[in-house]
Amino acid sequence: MASRSSSDTYLQQLKQLAKVVKDSCQFDASLAEHTSWQIGGPADLLVEPETVDQVATVVSFARRHKIPLLVIGQGTNLLFDDAGLRGIVLKLGQNLCRVHISDNTITAESGAWVPGLARKAMQAGLTGLEHTIGIPGTLGGLVMMNGGSQRKGIGENVRRVWIVDCKGEQVELTREECSFSYRQSALQDTGAVVVKVELGCGREEPQRIRQLMLEDLRERRRKFPRKQPNCGSVFLSTSEMHASVGPPGKVIEDAGLKGTRIGNAEVSQQHANFIVNLNGATSKDVLSLIAYIRQVVNERIGFDLCCEVRYVSPSGEIMPAHLVNF
Ligand SMILES: Cc1cc2nc3c(=O)[nH]c(=O)nc-3n(C[C@H](O)[C@H](O)[C@H](O)COP(=O)(O)OP(=O)(O)OC[C@H]3O[C@@H](n4cnc5c(N)ncnc54)[C@H](O)[C@@H]3O)c2cc1C
């Protein structure tokens, strides 16, 4: 346990940072309010920088004082712990979200909300982002996760990414340097903050793009739970998995697990790759349910499901949720 004097020093340091970034700071911020699962205890300090320079200041400060730092977007792929986070959460969204379109190129700040960005591309007659229309996160989170749907990933459109690296330096990366692969990028677990992205698109009639987007949204409405808090697909659906045993939703459903409940977390009755928060679910409920699903699926078909959803420990470590020892 931290001594009284070291925790006093820690608090002073957080207050010092709060003075630098002024209005956009909140002490003891409820993390449940910053994730679509609505689960998680308080973070010592939540910072919402308004400029890239402020992002760099926060990153350097945390590094200099060895304070855990977690970057988040809309928290639509994150499971926070019930104990919260003893460190700083840096949230991009409100201010760093400008989008610029020129010819076939979109340059956007990473706080841009993905469905809004996809809609802007459609209005400009730019094709390539249709599959992202229903993904409720920020562009930074999407790039970090190489997110997408219909077996696509945003990495296919990325040309350049601007980051603040773990030392607080602003760096420009090419697509190749990001090494995108299925729901992965070389940016993960490096401490980098994505601040701006350049995307290359093709040309198409806006009406045709709109039609594709509406089809995607219709499918999502039909298949996914909409009213209960969730974090999208819990388990990864790699092409190897598809080829050998099928998609995770079907595998979990075939194992008879739809509707299985631990505490207030439940395998969605609508889509078995979703875990819904019935009201007041804890991170322990979700982790226990994930462990149970993996155990049953392993016993039945000998396949080890891996999580797409990432868990954040109280000390700021972040990892796929199936790797948590609890
Ligand atoms: C209803 C629903 C449907 C979904 N459908 C899909 C889908 O079809 N396809 C899909 O891929 N995902 C889907 N998701 C999951 C999620 O929306 C995506 O992974 C999304 O890209 C995460 O963005 P975010 O801003 O919420 O990131 P967060 O959840 O806040 O963070 C995700 C990861 O990215 C990191 N991160 C976030 N922003 C930055 C940044 N600026 N710089 C550095 N690191 C950052 C975080 O540290 C974390 O590791 C869905 C989720 C929900 C709730």
PDB file of C-alpha atoms in Angstrom, residues 80-292:
ATOM      1  CA  PHE A  80     -12.986  -0.821 -16.880  1.00  0.00           C
ATOM      2  CA  ASP A  81     -12.470  -2.375 -13.465  1.00  0.00           C
ATOM      3  CA  ASP A  82     -14.957  -1.811 -10.647  1.00  0.00           C
ATOM      4  CA  ALA A  83     -12.032  -0.309  -8.707  1.00  0.00           C
ATOM      5  CA  GLY A  84     -11.456   2.269 -11.475  1.00  0.00           C
ATOM      6  CA  LEU A  85      -7.972   3.525 -12.324  1.00  0.00           C
ATOM      7  CA  ARG A  86      -5.174   4.893 -10.165  1.00  0.00           C
ATOM      8  CA  GLY A  87      -3.776   7.207 -12.780  1.00  0.00           C
ATOM      9  CA  ILE A  88      -4.758   9.557 -15.590  1.00  0.00           C
ATOM     10  CA  VAL A  89      -7.305   8.916 -18.329  1.00  0.00           C
ATOM     11  CA  LEU A  90      -6.777  10.995 -21.444  1.00  0.00           C
ATOM     12  CA  LYS A  91      -9.963  11.213 -23.487  1.00  0.00           C
ATOM     13  CA  LEU A  92     -10.034  12.498 -27.048  1.00  0.00           C
ATOM     14  CA  GLY A  93     -13.298  13.522 -28.534  1.00  0.00           C
ATOM     15  CA  GLN A  94     -14.960  16.821 -27.778  1.00  0.00           C
ATOM     16  CA  ASN A  95     -12.408  19.155 -29.285  1.00  0.00           C
ATOM     17  CA  LEU A  96      -9.957  17.235 -31.418  1.00  0.00           C
ATOM     18  CA  CYS A  97     -12.483  16.150 -34.015  1.00  0.00           C
ATOM     19  CA  ARG A  98     -12.089  18.375 -37.081  1.00  0.00           C
ATOM     20  CA  VAL A  99     -12.512  16.770 -40.507  1.00  0.00           C
ATOM     21  CA  HIS A 100     -11.103  18.128 -43.773  1.00  0.00           C
ATOM     22  CA  ILE A 101     -11.905  16.687 -47.203  1.00  0.00           C
ATOM     23  CA  SER A 102      -9.942  17.451 -50.350  1.00  0.00           C
ATOM     24  CA  ASP A 103     -10.335  15.435 -53.565  1.00  0.00           C
ATOM     25  CA  ASN A 104     -10.183  11.775 -52.527  1.00  0.00           C
ATOM     26  CA  THR A 105      -8.453  12.438 -49.225  1.00  0.00           C
ATOM     27  CA  ILE A 106      -9.949  12.819 -45.759  1.00  0.00           C
ATOM     28  CA  THR A 107      -7.774  14.286 -43.023  1.00  0.00           C
ATOM     29  CA  ALA A 108      -9.414  13.999 -39.641  1.00  0.00           C
ATOM     30  CA  GLU A 109      -8.499  14.523 -36.022  1.00  0.00           C
ATOM     31  CA  SER A 110      -8.748  11.339 -34.043  1.00  0.00           C
ATOM     32  CA  GLY A 111     -11.621  12.454 -31.800  1.00  0.00           C
ATOM     33  CA  ALA A 112     -13.929  12.461 -34.850  1.00  0.00           C
ATOM     34  CA  TRP A 113     -16.962  10.248 -34.274  1.00  0.00           C
ATOM     35  CA  VAL A 114     -16.818   7.433 -36.825  1.00  0.00           C
ATOM     36  CA  PRO A 115     -20.477   7.366 -38.006  1.00  0.00           C
ATOM     37  CA  GLY A 116     -20.330  11.169 -38.498  1.00  0.00           C
ATOM     38  CA  LEU A 117     -17.090  10.827 -40.451  1.00  0.00           C
ATOM     39  CA  ALA A 118     -18.570   8.067 -42.653  1.00  0.00           C
ATOM     40  CA  ARG A 119     -21.585  10.285 -43.348  1.00  0.00           C
ATOM     41  CA  LYS A 120     -19.324  13.200 -44.362  1.00  0.00           C
ATOM     42  CA  ALA A 121     -17.460  10.884 -46.739  1.00  0.00           C
ATOM     43  CA  MET A 122     -20.776   9.783 -48.253  1.00  0.00           C
ATOM     44  CA  GLN A 123     -21.923  13.376 -48.765  1.00  0.00           C
ATOM     45  CA  ALA A 124     -18.628  14.137 -50.536  1.00  0.00           C
ATOM     46  CA  GLY A 125     -19.068  11.083 -52.796  1.00  0.00           C
ATOM     47  CA  LEU A 126     -16.143   9.234 -51.216  1.00  0.00           C
ATOM     48  CA  THR A 127     -16.348   5.462 -50.978  1.00  0.00           C
ATOM     49  CA  GLY A 128     -14.450   3.034 -48.733  1.00  0.00           C
ATOM     50  CA  LEU A 129     -15.833   3.889 -45.291  1.00  0.00           C
ATOM     51  CA  GLU A 130     -19.330   2.416 -45.723  1.00  0.00           C
ATOM     52  CA  HIS A 131     -18.482  -0.518 -43.439  1.00  0.00           C
ATOM     53  CA  THR A 132     -17.733   1.872 -40.542  1.00  0.00           C
ATOM     54  CA  ILE A 133     -21.133   3.620 -40.480  1.00  0.00           C
ATOM     55  CA  GLY A 134     -22.399   1.651 -37.466  1.00  0.00           C
ATOM     56  CA  ILE A 135     -19.227   1.672 -35.349  1.00  0.00           C
ATOM     57  CA  PRO A 136     -19.907   3.968 -32.401  1.00  0.00           C
ATOM     58  CA  GLY A 137     -16.319   4.981 -31.521  1.00  0.00           C
ATOM     59  CA  THR A 138     -13.758   7.639 -32.413  1.00  0.00           C
ATOM     60  CA  LEU A 139     -11.395   7.543 -35.370  1.00  0.00           C
ATOM     61  CA  GLY A 140      -8.426   7.158 -32.966  1.00  0.00           C
ATOM     62  CA  GLY A 141      -9.960   4.041 -31.392  1.00  0.00           C
ATOM     63  CA  LEU A 142     -10.853   2.678 -34.824  1.00  0.00           C
ATOM     64  CA  VAL A 143      -7.296   3.094 -36.128  1.00  0.00           C
ATOM     65  CA  MET A 144      -5.764   1.688 -32.944  1.00  0.00           C
ATOM     66  CA  MET A 145      -8.024  -1.401 -33.178  1.00  0.00           C
ATOM     67  CA  ASN A 146      -7.972  -1.530 -37.004  1.00  0.00           C
ATOM     68  CA  GLY A 147     -11.719  -1.742 -36.577  1.00  0.00           C
ATOM     69  CA  GLY A 148     -14.243  -2.282 -39.320  1.00  0.00           C
ATOM     70  CA  SER A 149     -16.963  -4.639 -40.395  1.00  0.00           C
ATOM     71  CA  GLN A 150     -17.782  -6.972 -43.280  1.00  0.00           C
ATOM     72  CA  ARG A 151     -14.271  -8.399 -42.769  1.00  0.00           C
ATOM     73  CA  LYS A 152     -12.670  -5.036 -43.551  1.00  0.00           C
ATOM     74  CA  GLY A 153     -10.475  -2.807 -41.419  1.00  0.00           C
ATOM     75  CA  ILE A 154      -9.890   0.968 -41.475  1.00  0.00           C
ATOM     76  CA  GLY A 155      -6.183   0.235 -42.103  1.00  0.00           C
ATOM     77  CA  GLU A 156      -7.078  -0.394 -45.757  1.00  0.00           C
ATOM     78  CA  ASN A 157      -7.845   3.327 -46.122  1.00  0.00           C
ATOM     79  CA  VAL A 158      -5.151   4.754 -43.875  1.00  0.00           C
ATOM     80  CA  ARG A 159      -2.342   6.612 -45.630  1.00  0.00           C
ATOM     81  CA  ARG A 160      -0.708   8.457 -42.745  1.00  0.00           C
ATOM     82  CA  VAL A 161      -1.157   8.642 -38.984  1.00  0.00           C
ATOM     83  CA  TRP A 162       0.084  11.415 -36.705  1.00  0.00           C
ATOM     84  CA  ILE A 163       0.786  10.371 -33.146  1.00  0.00           C
ATOM     85  CA  VAL A 164       2.143  11.748 -29.906  1.00  0.00           C
ATOM     86  CA  ASP A 165       4.538   8.987 -28.913  1.00  0.00           C
ATOM     87  CA  CYS A 166       5.137   7.730 -25.389  1.00  0.00           C
ATOM     88  CA  LYS A 167       7.834  10.397 -24.868  1.00  0.00           C
ATOM     89  CA  GLY A 168       5.464  13.194 -25.832  1.00  0.00           C
ATOM     90  CA  GLU A 169       7.035  13.710 -29.299  1.00  0.00           C
ATOM     91  CA  GLN A 170       4.816  14.368 -32.323  1.00  0.00           C
ATOM     92  CA  VAL A 171       5.570  11.803 -35.036  1.00  0.00           C
ATOM     93  CA  GLU A 172       4.159  11.054 -38.503  1.00  0.00           C
ATOM     94  CA  LEU A 173       3.787   7.394 -39.523  1.00  0.00           C
ATOM     95  CA  THR A 174       3.033   5.724 -42.849  1.00  0.00           C
ATOM     96  CA  ARG A 175       0.442   2.960 -43.194  1.00  0.00           C
ATOM     97  CA  GLU A 176       3.281   0.427 -43.484  1.00  0.00           C
ATOM     98  CA  GLU A 177       4.711   1.560 -40.150  1.00  0.00           C
ATOM     99  CA  CYS A 178       1.333   0.898 -38.507  1.00  0.00           C
ATOM    100  CA  SER A 179       1.404  -2.803 -39.621  1.00  0.00           C
ATOM    101  CA  PHE A 180      -2.356  -3.280 -39.669  1.00  0.00           C
ATOM    102  CA  SER A 181      -3.715  -6.801 -39.403  1.00  0.00           C
ATOM    103  CA  TYR A 182      -7.065  -8.221 -38.285  1.00  0.00           C
ATOM    104  CA  ARG A 183      -8.196  -5.925 -35.413  1.00  0.00           C
ATOM    105  CA  GLN A 184      -4.560  -5.175 -34.658  1.00  0.00           C
ATOM    106  CA  SER A 185      -2.002  -2.471 -35.320  1.00  0.00           C
ATOM    107  CA  ALA A 186       1.581  -1.860 -34.329  1.00  0.00           C
ATOM    108  CA  LEU A 187       0.320   1.175 -32.394  1.00  0.00           C
ATOM    109  CA  GLN A 188      -1.301  -0.981 -29.717  1.00  0.00           C
ATOM    110  CA  ASP A 189       0.482  -1.132 -26.368  1.00  0.00           C
ATOM    111  CA  THR A 190       3.127   1.458 -27.371  1.00  0.00           C
ATOM    112  CA  GLY A 191       1.719   4.323 -25.303  1.00  0.00           C
ATOM    113  CA  ALA A 192       1.169   6.316 -28.537  1.00  0.00           C
ATOM    114  CA  VAL A 193      -1.770   8.682 -28.827  1.00  0.00           C
ATOM    115  CA  VAL A 194      -3.265   8.897 -32.314  1.00  0.00           C
ATOM    116  CA  VAL A 195      -4.096  12.544 -32.971  1.00  0.00           C
ATOM    117  CA  LYS A 196      -4.728  12.794 -36.712  1.00  0.00           C
ATOM    118  CA  VAL A 197      -5.285  10.416 -39.609  1.00  0.00           C
ATOM    119  CA  GLU A 198      -5.194  10.701 -43.397  1.00  0.00           C
ATOM    120  CA  LEU A 199      -7.536   8.364 -45.258  1.00  0.00           C
ATOM    121  CA  GLY A 200      -7.579   7.623 -48.985  1.00  0.00           C
ATOM    122  CA  CYS A 201     -10.969   6.894 -50.606  1.00  0.00           C
ATOM    123  CA  GLY A 202     -12.458   6.106 -53.994  1.00  0.00           C
ATOM    124  CA  ARG A 203     -15.246   7.934 -55.844  1.00  0.00           C
ATOM    125  CA  GLU A 204     -18.871   6.852 -56.006  1.00  0.00           C
ATOM    126  CA  GLU A 205     -22.353   8.365 -56.299  1.00  0.00           C
ATOM    127  CA  PRO A 206     -23.493   9.536 -52.814  1.00  0.00           C
ATOM    128  CA  GLN A 207     -26.857   7.810 -53.385  1.00  0.00           C
ATOM    129  CA  ARG A 208     -25.143   4.443 -53.924  1.00  0.00           C
ATOM    130  CA  ILE A 209     -22.934   4.927 -50.830  1.00  0.00           C
ATOM    131  CA  ARG A 210     -25.997   5.910 -48.799  1.00  0.00           C
ATOM    132  CA  GLN A 211     -27.796   2.787 -49.899  1.00  0.00           C
ATOM    133  CA  LEU A 212     -24.882   0.567 -48.775  1.00  0.00           C
ATOM    134  CA  MET A 213     -24.755   2.363 -45.427  1.00  0.00           C
ATOM    135  CA  LEU A 214     -28.489   1.973 -44.857  1.00  0.00           C
ATOM    136  CA  GLU A 215     -28.203  -1.758 -45.599  1.00  0.00           C
ATOM    137  CA  ASP A 216     -25.397  -2.067 -43.047  1.00  0.00           C
ATOM    138  CA  LEU A 217     -27.379  -0.150 -40.402  1.00  0.00           C
ATOM    139  CA  ARG A 218     -30.503  -2.230 -41.100  1.00  0.00           C
ATOM    140  CA  GLU A 219     -28.531  -5.456 -40.611  1.00  0.00           C
ATOM    141  CA  ARG A 220     -27.086  -4.153 -37.334  1.00  0.00           C
ATOM    142  CA  ARG A 221     -30.512  -3.161 -36.046  1.00  0.00           C
ATOM    143  CA  ARG A 222     -31.799  -6.614 -36.883  1.00  0.00           C
ATOM    144  CA  LYS A 223     -28.891  -8.553 -35.359  1.00  0.00           C
ATOM    145  CA  PHE A 224     -27.425  -6.555 -32.469  1.00  0.00           C
ATOM    146  CA  PRO A 225     -28.902  -5.653 -29.075  1.00  0.00           C
ATOM    147  CA  ARG A 226     -29.713  -1.943 -29.114  1.00  0.00           C
ATOM    148  CA  LYS A 227     -31.210  -1.031 -25.777  1.00  0.00           C
ATOM    149  CA  GLN A 228     -28.955  -2.847 -23.298  1.00  0.00           C
ATOM    150  CA  PRO A 229     -25.462  -1.434 -22.644  1.00  0.00           C
ATOM    151  CA  ASN A 230     -22.786  -3.495 -24.406  1.00  0.00           C
ATOM    152  CA  CYS A 231     -19.358  -3.227 -25.972  1.00  0.00           C
ATOM    153  CA  GLY A 232     -20.023  -4.742 -29.395  1.00  0.00           C
ATOM    154  CA  SER A 233     -18.434  -8.090 -30.242  1.00  0.00           C
ATOM    155  CA  VAL A 234     -16.720  -9.552 -27.207  1.00  0.00           C
ATOM    156  CA  PHE A 235     -14.723 -12.250 -29.008  1.00  0.00           C
ATOM    157  CA  LEU A 236     -12.509 -11.933 -32.077  1.00  0.00           C
ATOM    158  CA  SER A 237     -13.761 -13.365 -35.315  1.00  0.00           C
ATOM    159  CA  THR A 238     -10.583 -14.110 -37.290  1.00  0.00           C
ATOM    160  CA  SER A 239     -10.671 -15.671 -40.754  1.00  0.00           C
ATOM    161  CA  GLU A 240      -8.917 -18.786 -39.350  1.00  0.00           C
ATOM    162  CA  MET A 241     -11.702 -19.147 -36.809  1.00  0.00           C
ATOM    163  CA  HIS A 242     -14.365 -18.680 -39.498  1.00  0.00           C
ATOM    164  CA  ALA A 243     -12.749 -21.374 -41.616  1.00  0.00           C
ATOM    165  CA  SER A 244     -12.348 -23.896 -38.784  1.00  0.00           C
ATOM    166  CA  VAL A 245     -15.382 -23.490 -36.483  1.00  0.00           C
ATOM    167  CA  GLY A 246     -17.432 -20.514 -37.764  1.00  0.00           C
ATOM    168  CA  PRO A 247     -18.076 -17.055 -36.274  1.00  0.00           C
ATOM    169  CA  PRO A 248     -17.989 -16.678 -32.462  1.00  0.00           C
ATOM    170  CA  GLY A 249     -21.684 -15.731 -32.190  1.00  0.00           C
ATOM    171  CA  LYS A 250     -22.704 -19.019 -33.815  1.00  0.00           C
ATOM    172  CA  VAL A 251     -20.152 -21.057 -31.824  1.00  0.00           C
ATOM    173  CA  ILE A 252     -21.421 -19.589 -28.529  1.00  0.00           C
ATOM    174  CA  GLU A 253     -25.062 -20.019 -29.532  1.00  0.00           C
ATOM    175  CA  ASP A 254     -24.457 -23.647 -30.608  1.00  0.00           C
ATOM    176  CA  ALA A 255     -22.882 -24.256 -27.196  1.00  0.00           C
ATOM    177  CA  GLY A 256     -26.280 -23.349 -25.704  1.00  0.00           C
ATOM    178  CA  LEU A 257     -24.976 -20.222 -23.995  1.00  0.00           C
ATOM    179  CA  LYS A 258     -27.414 -17.573 -25.254  1.00  0.00           C
ATOM    180  CA  GLY A 259     -29.064 -15.993 -22.226  1.00  0.00           C
ATOM    181  CA  THR A 260     -26.465 -17.347 -19.761  1.00  0.00           C
ATOM    182  CA  ARG A 261     -26.185 -14.938 -16.878  1.00  0.00           C
ATOM    183  CA  ILE A 262     -23.596 -14.243 -14.185  1.00  0.00           C
ATOM    184  CA  GLY A 263     -24.596 -11.501 -11.775  1.00  0.00           C
ATOM    185  CA  ASN A 264     -26.024  -8.790 -13.995  1.00  0.00           C
ATOM    186  CA  ALA A 265     -24.038  -9.669 -17.123  1.00  0.00           C
ATOM    187  CA  GLU A 266     -25.810 -11.787 -19.727  1.00  0.00           C
ATOM    188  CA  VAL A 267     -24.948 -13.387 -23.069  1.00  0.00           C
ATOM    189  CA  SER A 268     -27.301 -11.402 -25.293  1.00  0.00           C
ATOM    190  CA  GLN A 269     -30.488 -13.229 -26.250  1.00  0.00           C
ATOM    191  CA  GLN A 270     -30.202 -11.488 -29.613  1.00  0.00           C
ATOM    192  CA  HIS A 271     -26.556 -12.074 -30.581  1.00  0.00           C
ATOM    193  CA  ALA A 272     -24.385 -14.494 -28.632  1.00  0.00           C
ATOM    194  CA  ASN A 273     -21.126 -12.585 -29.251  1.00  0.00           C
ATOM    195  CA  PHE A 274     -22.485  -9.673 -27.217  1.00  0.00           C
ATOM    196  CA  ILE A 275     -22.522  -9.477 -23.424  1.00  0.00           C
ATOM    197  CA  VAL A 276     -25.128  -7.053 -22.145  1.00  0.00           C
ATOM    198  CA  ASN A 277     -25.251  -5.185 -18.854  1.00  0.00           C
ATOM    199  CA  LEU A 278     -28.699  -5.946 -17.437  1.00  0.00           C
ATOM    200  CA  ASN A 279     -28.324  -3.130 -14.901  1.00  0.00           C
ATOM    201  CA  GLY A 280     -25.493  -2.720 -12.449  1.00  0.00           C
ATOM    202  CA  ALA A 281     -23.234  -5.465 -13.860  1.00  0.00           C
ATOM    203  CA  THR A 282     -19.712  -5.397 -12.430  1.00  0.00           C
ATOM    204  CA  SER A 283     -16.431  -5.965 -14.260  1.00  0.00           C
ATOM    205  CA  LYS A 284     -16.177  -9.195 -12.267  1.00  0.00           C
ATOM    206  CA  ASP A 285     -19.559 -10.354 -13.636  1.00  0.00           C
ATOM    207  CA  VAL A 286     -18.348  -9.737 -17.198  1.00  0.00           C
ATOM    208  CA  LEU A 287     -14.925 -11.342 -16.674  1.00  0.00           C
ATOM    209  CA  SER A 288     -16.546 -14.378 -15.013  1.00  0.00           C
ATOM    210  CA  LEU A 289     -18.985 -14.733 -17.905  1.00  0.00           C
ATOM    211  CA  ILE A 290     -16.147 -14.447 -20.449  1.00  0.00           C
ATOM    212  CA  ALA A 291     -14.199 -17.163 -18.583  1.00  0.00           C
ATOM    213  CA  TYR A 292     -17.287 -19.394 -18.424  1.00  0.00           C
TER     214      TYR A 292
END
